mmCIF file of C-alpha atoms in Angstrom:
data_model
loop_
_atom_site.group_PDB
_atom_site.id
_atom_site.type_symbol
_atom_site.label_atom_id
_atom_site.label_comp_id
_atom_site.label_asym_id
_atom_site.label_seq_id
_atom_site.Cartn_x
_atom_site.Cartn_y
_atom_site.Cartn_z
ATOM 1 C CA UNK I 1 0.000 0.000 0.000
ATOM 2 C CA UNK I 2 1.523 3.335 -1.059
ATOM 3 C CA UNK I 3 0.386 6.850 -0.245
ATOM 4 C CA UNK I 4 1.835 10.327 -0.371
ATOM 5 C CA UNK I 5 1.920 12.647 2.679
ATOM 6 C CA UNK I 6 -0.756 14.810 1.028
ATOM 7 C CA UNK I 7 -3.207 11.915 0.812
ATOM 8 C CA UNK I 8 -5.499 11.560 3.815
ATOM 9 C CA UNK I 9 -5.385 8.072 5.272
ATOM 10 C CA UNK I 10 -7.979 6.139 7.188
ATOM 11 C CA UNK I 11 -8.527 7.854 10.523
ATOM 12 C CA UNK I 12 -11.661 6.255 11.942
ATOM 13 C CA UNK I 13 -13.950 3.255 11.570
ATOM 14 C CA UNK I 14 -17.577 3.584 12.638
ATOM 15 C CA UNK I 15 -19.047 0.260 13.688
ATOM 16 C CA UNK I 16 -22.661 -0.756 13.715
ATOM 17 C CA UNK I 17 -23.299 -3.195 16.546
ATOM 18 C CA UNK I 18 -26.275 -5.555 16.112
ATOM 19 C CA UNK I 19 -25.585 -7.822 13.150
ATOM 20 C CA UNK I 20 -22.160 -6.325 12.387
ATOM 21 C CA UNK I 21 -20.101 -6.548 15.570
ATOM 22 C CA UNK I 22 -22.337 -9.023 17.393
ATOM 23 C CA UNK I 23 -25.056 -11.387 16.191
ATOM 24 C CA UNK I 24 -27.740 -10.280 18.635
ATOM 25 C CA UNK I 25 -30.579 -10.380 16.106
ATOM 26 C CA UNK I 26 -31.703 -13.884 17.247
ATOM 27 C CA UNK I 27 -31.950 -12.506 20.800
ATOM 28 C CA UNK I 28 -34.091 -9.602 19.623
ATOM 29 C CA UNK I 29 -36.320 -11.858 17.519
ATOM 30 C CA UNK I 30 -36.897 -14.247 20.441
ATOM 31 C CA UNK I 31 -37.781 -11.341 22.722
ATOM 32 C CA UNK I 32 -40.150 -9.850 20.127
ATOM 33 C CA UNK I 33 -41.869 -13.202 19.548
ATOM 34 C CA UNK I 34 -42.387 -13.755 23.263
ATOM 35 C CA UNK I 35 -43.839 -10.286 23.680
ATOM 36 C CA UNK I 36 -46.270 -10.531 20.764
ATOM 37 C CA UNK I 37 -47.390 -14.014 21.780
ATOM 38 C CA UNK I 38 -47.963 -12.828 25.357
ATOM 39 C CA UNK I 39 -50.469 -10.362 23.911
ATOM 40 C CA UNK I 40 -52.250 -13.033 21.893
ATOM 41 C CA UNK I 41 -50.594 -12.418 18.553
ATOM 42 C CA UNK I 42 -48.122 -14.188 16.285
ATOM 43 C CA UNK I 43 -44.769 -12.930 15.086
ATOM 44 C CA UNK I 44 -43.436 -14.143 11.750
ATOM 45 C CA UNK I 45 -39.883 -14.194 10.481
ATOM 46 C CA UNK I 46 -40.857 -11.630 7.856
ATOM 47 C CA UNK I 47 -42.168 -9.249 10.497
ATOM 48 C CA UNK I 48 -38.970 -9.676 12.507
ATOM 49 C CA UNK I 49 -36.861 -8.822 9.461
ATOM 50 C CA UNK I 50 -38.704 -5.500 9.132
ATOM 51 C CA UNK I 51 -37.136 -4.430 12.434
ATOM 52 C CA UNK I 52 -33.516 -5.254 11.589
ATOM 53 C CA UNK I 53 -31.413 -2.104 11.770
ATOM 54 C CA UNK I 54 -34.330 0.153 12.666
ATOM 55 C CA UNK I 55 -34.521 2.469 15.661
ATOM 56 C CA UNK I 56 -36.155 0.975 18.742
ATOM 57 C CA UNK I 57 -38.895 3.625 18.669
ATOM 58 C CA UNK I 58 -39.774 2.596 15.110
ATOM 59 C CA UNK I 59 -39.685 -1.073 16.110
ATOM 60 C CA UNK I 60 -41.950 -0.421 19.086
ATOM 61 C CA UNK I 61 -44.549 1.064 16.752
ATOM 62 C CA UNK I 62 -44.513 -2.051 14.564
ATOM 63 C CA UNK I 63 -44.928 -4.263 17.639
ATOM 64 C CA UNK I 64 -47.865 -2.156 18.793
ATOM 65 C CA UNK I 65 -49.499 -2.645 15.404
ATOM 66 C CA UNK I 66 -48.905 -6.389 15.843
ATOM 67 C CA UNK I 67 -51.062 -6.284 18.971
ATOM 68 C CA UNK I 68 -48.685 -5.437 21.812
ATOM 69 C CA UNK I 69 -50.705 -3.301 24.220
ATOM 70 C CA UNK I 70 -47.834 -1.467 25.891
ATOM 71 C CA UNK I 71 -46.394 2.024 25.646
ATOM 72 C CA UNK I 72 -43.365 2.364 23.374
ATOM 73 C CA UNK I 73 -41.014 2.993 26.290
ATOM 74 C CA UNK I 74 -42.156 -0.153 28.080
ATOM 75 C CA UNK I 75 -41.695 -2.197 24.905
ATOM 76 C CA UNK I 76 -38.157 -0.867 24.447
ATOM 77 C CA UNK I 77 -37.189 -1.446 28.077
ATOM 78 C CA UNK I 78 -38.625 -4.975 28.153
ATOM 79 C CA UNK I 79 -36.971 -6.081 24.919
ATOM 80 C CA UNK I 80 -33.644 -4.492 25.850
ATOM 81 C CA UNK I 81 -33.611 -6.144 29.257
ATOM 82 C CA UNK I 82 -34.174 -9.576 27.718
ATOM 83 C CA UNK I 83 -31.438 -9.081 25.125
ATOM 84 C CA UNK I 84 -29.016 -7.783 27.772
ATOM 85 C CA UNK I 85 -29.674 -10.884 29.881
ATOM 86 C CA UNK I 86 -28.791 -13.108 26.924
ATOM 87 C CA UNK I 87 -25.675 -11.105 26.034
ATOM 88 C CA UNK I 88 -24.461 -11.378 29.632
ATOM 89 C CA UNK I 89 -24.630 -15.158 29.208
ATOM 90 C CA UNK I 90 -22.912 -15.195 25.827
ATOM 91 C CA UNK I 91 -21.696 -12.433 23.514
ATOM 92 C CA UNK I 92 -22.286 -13.711 19.959
ATOM 93 C CA UNK I 93 -19.425 -12.068 18.069
ATOM 94 C CA UNK I 94 -19.663 -11.866 14.293
ATOM 95 C CA UNK I 95 -16.903 -13.697 12.380
ATOM 96 C CA UNK I 96 -13.781 -11.592 11.896
ATOM 97 C CA UNK I 97 -15.121 -8.602 13.827
ATOM 98 C CA UNK I 98 -12.908 -8.827 16.901
ATOM 99 C CA UNK I 99 -9.844 -9.593 14.824
ATOM 100 C CA UNK I 100 -10.327 -6.510 12.636
ATOM 101 C CA UNK I 101 -11.165 -4.397 15.676
ATOM 102 C CA UNK I 102 -7.940 -5.451 17.371
ATOM 103 C CA UNK I 103 -5.853 -4.783 14.265
ATOM 104 C CA UNK I 104 -7.374 -1.312 13.897
ATOM 105 C CA UNK I 105 -6.606 -0.609 17.555
ATOM 106 C CA UNK I 106 -2.997 -1.696 17.175
ATOM 107 C CA UNK I 107 -2.645 0.517 14.102
ATOM 108 C CA UNK I 108 -3.938 3.550 15.997
ATOM 109 C CA UNK I 109 -7.143 3.844 13.968
ATOM 110 C CA UNK I 110 -9.916 5.394 16.034
ATOM 111 C CA UNK I 111 -13.111 3.383 16.389
ATOM 112 C CA UNK I 112 -16.594 4.448 17.474
ATOM 113 C CA UNK I 113 -19.762 2.427 17.941
ATOM 114 C CA UNK I 114 -22.827 3.756 16.084
ATOM 115 C CA UNK I 115 -25.848 1.706 17.046
ATOM 116 C CA UNK I 116 -29.590 2.043 17.414
ATOM 117 C CA UNK I 117 -29.462 -0.094 20.544
ATOM 118 C CA UNK I 118 -29.532 1.998 23.679
ATOM 119 C CA UNK I 119 -26.686 2.710 26.078
ATOM 120 C CA UNK I 120 -27.174 -0.167 28.547
ATOM 121 C CA UNK I 121 -26.937 -2.916 25.906
ATOM 122 C CA UNK I 122 -24.096 -1.207 24.032
ATOM 123 C CA UNK I 123 -22.283 -0.862 27.348
ATOM 124 C CA UNK I 124 -22.529 -4.579 28.096
ATOM 125 C CA UNK I 125 -21.086 -5.442 24.686
ATOM 126 C CA UNK I 126 -18.241 -2.925 24.928
ATOM 127 C CA UNK I 127 -17.377 -3.945 28.483
ATOM 128 C CA UNK I 128 -16.960 -7.555 27.357
ATOM 129 C CA UNK I 129 -14.090 -6.582 25.056
ATOM 130 C CA UNK I 130 -10.535 -7.086 26.384
ATOM 131 C CA UNK I 131 -9.343 -3.594 25.413
ATOM 132 C CA UNK I 132 -10.862 -0.082 25.161
ATOM 133 C CA UNK I 133 -11.338 -0.407 21.417
ATOM 134 C CA UNK I 134 -14.162 2.122 21.155
ATOM 135 C CA UNK I 135 -13.430 5.767 21.842
ATOM 136 C CA UNK I 136 -17.128 6.501 22.346
ATOM 137 C CA UNK I 137 -20.622 5.224 21.574
ATOM 138 C CA UNK I 138 -23.440 6.906 19.672
ATOM 139 C CA UNK I 139 -26.559 5.009 20.699
ATOM 140 C CA UNK I 140 -30.216 5.144 19.809
ATOM 141 C CA UNK I 141 -31.114 6.997 22.994
ATOM 142 C CA UNK I 142 -28.635 9.816 22.285
ATOM 143 C CA UNK I 143 -29.950 10.936 18.880
ATOM 144 C CA UNK I 144 -33.216 12.506 17.839
ATOM 145 C CA UNK I 145 -33.427 10.647 14.516
ATOM 146 C CA UNK I 146 -32.573 6.962 14.249
ATOM 147 C CA UNK I 147 -31.249 5.111 11.237
ATOM 148 C CA UNK I 148 -31.921 5.342 8.274
ATOM 149 C CA UNK I 149 -31.482 9.060 9.098
ATOM 150 C CA UNK I 150 -27.769 9.991 8.994
ATOM 151 C CA UNK I 151 -27.791 11.843 12.333
ATOM 152 C CA UNK I 152 -25.996 9.094 14.274
ATOM 153 C CA UNK I 153 -23.113 8.957 11.798
ATOM 154 C CA UNK I 154 -22.860 12.719 11.468
ATOM 155 C CA UNK I 155 -22.778 12.955 15.266
ATOM 156 C CA UNK I 156 -19.932 10.443 15.413
ATOM 157 C CA UNK I 157 -17.893 12.374 12.841
ATOM 158 C CA UNK I 158 -18.394 15.638 14.723
ATOM 159 C CA UNK I 159 -17.210 14.018 17.943
ATOM 160 C CA UNK I 160 -14.133 12.672 16.202
ATOM 161 C CA UNK I 161 -13.370 16.175 14.904
ATOM 162 C CA UNK I 162 -13.183 17.543 18.442
ATOM 163 C CA UNK I 163 -9.790 15.872 18.897
ATOM 164 C CA UNK I 164 -8.736 16.084 15.252
ATOM 165 C CA UNK I 165 -10.088 19.143 13.397
ATOM 166 C CA UNK I 166 -8.396 17.925 10.211
ATOM 167 C CA UNK I 167 -10.611 14.831 10.095
ATOM 168 C CA UNK I 168 -13.296 14.812 7.419
ATOM 169 C CA UNK I 169 -16.028 12.512 6.189
ATOM 170 C CA UNK I 170 -13.555 11.108 3.666
ATOM 171 C CA UNK I 171 -11.298 9.787 6.439
ATOM 172 C CA UNK I 172 -14.067 7.596 7.885
ATOM 173 C CA UNK I 173 -15.420 4.163 6.991
ATOM 174 C CA UNK I 174 -18.701 2.742 8.291
ATOM 175 C CA UNK I 175 -19.388 -0.978 8.678
ATOM 176 C CA UNK I 176 -23.074 -1.940 8.430
ATOM 177 C CA UNK I 177 -25.200 -5.045 7.896
ATOM 178 C CA UNK I 178 -28.728 -3.683 7.376
ATOM 179 C CA UNK I 179 -30.575 -1.554 4.840
ATOM 180 C CA UNK I 180 -31.476 1.199 7.374
ATOM 181 C CA UNK I 181 -27.917 1.281 8.671
ATOM 182 C CA UNK I 182 -26.281 1.358 5.251
ATOM 183 C CA UNK I 183 -28.748 4.018 4.113
ATOM 184 C CA UNK I 184 -27.816 6.164 7.122
ATOM 185 C CA UNK I 185 -24.092 5.742 6.537
ATOM 186 C CA UNK I 186 -24.329 6.533 2.820
ATOM 187 C CA UNK I 187 -26.450 9.609 3.522
ATOM 188 C CA UNK I 188 -23.828 10.895 5.980
ATOM 189 C CA UNK I 189 -21.164 10.768 3.283
ATOM 190 C CA UNK I 190 -18.760 8.319 4.931
ATOM 191 C CA UNK I 191 -17.313 5.434 2.939
ATOM 192 C CA UNK I 192 -19.819 2.645 3.516
ATOM 193 C CA UNK I 193 -19.169 -1.096 3.673
ATOM 194 C CA UNK I 194 -22.114 -3.470 3.779
ATOM 195 C CA UNK I 195 -21.645 -6.916 5.343
ATOM 196 C CA UNK I 196 -25.003 -8.660 4.745
ATOM 197 C CA UNK I 197 -26.222 -10.931 7.518
ATOM 198 C CA UNK I 198 -29.890 -11.419 8.380
ATOM 199 C CA UNK I 199 -31.221 -9.564 5.343
ATOM 200 C CA UNK I 200 -29.738 -9.054 1.849
ATOM 201 C CA UNK I 201 -28.435 -5.639 0.877
ATOM 202 C CA UNK I 202 -29.624 -4.325 -2.501
ATOM 203 C CA UNK I 203 -26.940 -3.383 -5.003
ATOM 204 C CA UNK I 204 -25.919 0.243 -4.605
ATOM 205 C CA UNK I 205 -22.877 1.816 -6.236
ATOM 206 C CA UNK I 206 -22.358 4.048 -3.208
ATOM 207 C CA UNK I 207 -21.636 1.014 -1.035
ATOM 208 C CA UNK I 208 -18.872 -1.599 -1.018
ATOM 209 C CA UNK I 209 -20.099 -5.110 -0.161
ATOM 210 C CA UNK I 210 -17.957 -7.558 1.795
ATOM 211 C CA UNK I 211 -19.465 -10.984 2.373
ATOM 212 C CA UNK I 212 -17.594 -11.268 5.683
ATOM 213 C CA UNK I 213 -15.058 -9.492 7.872
ATOM 214 C CA UNK I 214 -13.007 -12.682 8.120
ATOM 215 C CA UNK I 215 -9.531 -11.998 6.738
ATOM 216 C CA UNK I 216 -10.143 -8.255 6.345
ATOM 217 C CA UNK I 217 -7.269 -6.047 7.466
ATOM 218 C CA UNK I 218 -6.409 -2.429 8.145
ATOM 219 C CA UNK I 219 -4.935 -2.305 4.647
ATOM 220 C CA UNK I 220 -8.254 -3.416 3.146
ATOM 221 C CA UNK I 221 -10.157 -0.657 4.951
ATOM 222 C CA UNK I 222 -7.486 1.941 4.257
ATOM 223 C CA UNK I 223 -7.599 1.145 0.541
ATOM 224 C CA UNK I 224 -11.231 2.264 0.433
ATOM 225 C CA UNK I 225 -10.241 5.677 1.770
ATOM 226 C CA UNK I 226 -7.338 5.974 -0.652
ATOM 227 C CA UNK I 227 -9.628 5.070 -3.537
ATOM 228 C CA UNK I 228 -12.018 7.855 -2.627
ATOM 229 C CA UNK I 229 -9.240 10.409 -2.223
ATOM 230 C CA UNK I 230 -7.659 9.460 -5.543
ATOM 231 C CA UNK I 231 -11.004 9.897 -7.270
ATOM 232 C CA UNK I 232 -11.417 6.203 -8.032
ATOM 233 C CA UNK I 233 -14.901 4.811 -7.526
ATOM 234 C CA UNK I 234 -14.258 2.452 -4.631
ATOM 235 C CA UNK I 235 -17.543 0.682 -5.172
ATOM 236 C CA UNK I 236 -16.764 -0.076 -8.799
ATOM 237 C CA UNK I 237 -13.378 -1.423 -7.751
ATOM 238 C CA UNK I 238 -14.652 -3.516 -4.860
ATOM 239 C CA UNK I 239 -17.932 -4.695 -6.339
ATOM 240 C CA UNK I 240 -16.946 -4.855 -10.020
ATOM 241 C CA UNK I 241 -20.054 -2.875 -10.888
ATOM 242 C CA UNK I 242 -20.020 -1.411 -14.370
ATOM 243 C CA UNK I 243 -23.408 0.202 -14.784
ATOM 244 C CA UNK I 244 -24.965 3.238 -13.130
ATOM 245 C CA UNK I 245 -28.352 1.518 -13.208
ATOM 246 C CA UNK I 246 -27.691 0.055 -9.738
ATOM 247 C CA UNK I 247 -27.243 3.412 -7.995
ATOM 248 C CA UNK I 248 -29.616 4.396 -5.227
ATOM 249 C CA UNK I 249 -31.340 1.061 -4.616
ATOM 250 C CA UNK I 250 -30.934 1.251 -0.835
ATOM 251 C CA UNK I 251 -33.233 4.247 -0.666
ATOM 252 C CA UNK I 252 -35.907 2.430 -2.595
ATOM 253 C CA UNK I 253 -35.539 -0.694 -0.493
ATOM 254 C CA UNK I 254 -36.083 0.996 2.829
#
């Protein structure tokens, strides 16, 4: 990997949590199913997939429409408590995530967690890590607008700038697994990598798709930043996409 002093390098990686760093979606789905069934309803896999990557307030509204007769705050607190209990028993790390996180840390690349889960759950996950990999967390209870709105990512970039005014959107890479999350990251302007998990990610030339984080290195992430700076279309390079017809599909899919 070669770069000139004038070329900005990778400075920060913004990590989604549920589905990207940890595979907590089965915990959420089990908690949702139990809640809906307790109120006399049924909860299908398709309904559960509608909630992947969404803000908890949005998810609470869908559960209410499925028959859950609770206030949104009570739904959020109940689901979160059940997921936290499961995470305390076992943290289901996604393949390759901890390895890449550790390599980024050793290389001095700043990392932040950008998740729609609230502070208590994010705290349990972060505290289970062996090192202080994450400089800070932007959680669903600290922003006004949840994903797919870009507020969470824009907030993270602004916080990073406090210690490094030279940092820009182009220095940052976001890792996401869901349509709402990828849509939020793309809208913020950061380089966006989609790692599909529970749901497929539609083709979008503004997003690089990696099937897994296994084997991915600092050099791989840094290359995406260098490609943007050099004017090369990183998505064309990484995805081998040759037509502009695929652009913008994430917006339509959400």
